[in-house]
Amino acid sequence: MLRKSGSLQRSTLRLVVHGRSGGEIPSCWLELADAVAHCRQAPVLLEALTAAEPAQTRLGFPTSEPEHEWLVPLLLLPGSHVRSDLPQIRQRLREEGTSTTLLPFLGAWPYWRDLLGRWLSSPDDGVVPSQAVVHHPVRPGPADRYLNLLATQLGCPLVPADQWEVFETEHPGYQPRPLALAPNRMSEALRQAGGSPALLEVPLVRSGLIDLLAALP
C-alpha cells in the first residue's frame, strides 16, 4: 500500500527498463509509457540501464518540476540491477534535488504475479497446453530463490534459456513462454520454436501493466 501525496498533482513515474545495447529503448516501452502518461495525466520518464550515461525519455504532458517521483523498476528478477544499479539511481536523483521513492522490482508485486498466472491460463486458441516459463540464466542467490518461489506460485516449470533444448528433449510437447517484457534474442528464438511472444506483445499482460502503473498515486 502506497501513501497518497497530499498534493493534487500526481507523482511523476520514472520507469527503469533494461534497454538494448547503447541504451536504446524498444518501441513497445515507449508506447506503454505514453499510454500510462495519458491515463495518469502526468509525466512518465523512461530510463534504460544499458545507457552509457544517465539519460531519460520523457512522455506525457508539460508540467512544472515534479514534487515527487516514483522510481519504478520494470525488472522481473532480483539480479544485480535491482540490488546495485537502482540504489545508485535513487542516490543520483536525490543528489540532483529530486524527491524520490524507490519501489520494489516489478517481479515482487503480487498483482504482477497474479497477472502472470492469468497469462499462463489464457492461451490464444482456448486450449491450455503443457507450458514452461523460460528465463535468462541466473547465478545462485536471490534471483535463484525468487525463481523457485515463482515456479511454486505459477504451478509450472521454470527453465533457464541455456537449458531449454535439454528440457524440451526430456519433456516433449511443452510450449515455451519467455519471461521477458520486451522482445529480445531469447524471446525471438523461443517464438521461432513455437513459443509465445514477449510479455508486452500479449494484450492481456500489456493492458494489465498499464492499469497497474496508472493506479499508482
CSV table of C-alpha atoms in Angstrom, one decimal, residues 72 86 98 107 127 133 184 197:
chain,number,residue,atom,x,y,z
A,72,VAL,CA,9.7,2.0,-10.7
A,86,LEU,CA,18.7,1.0,-8.7
A,98,THR,CA,14.5,15.2,-6.8
A,107,GLY,CA,8.5,-9.2,-10.2
A,127,VAL,CA,-6.6,-24.8,-25.1
A,133,VAL,CA,8.4,-20.4,-18.5
A,184,ASN,CA,14.9,-9.8,-27.1
A,197,PRO,CA,5.7,-13.6,-27.8
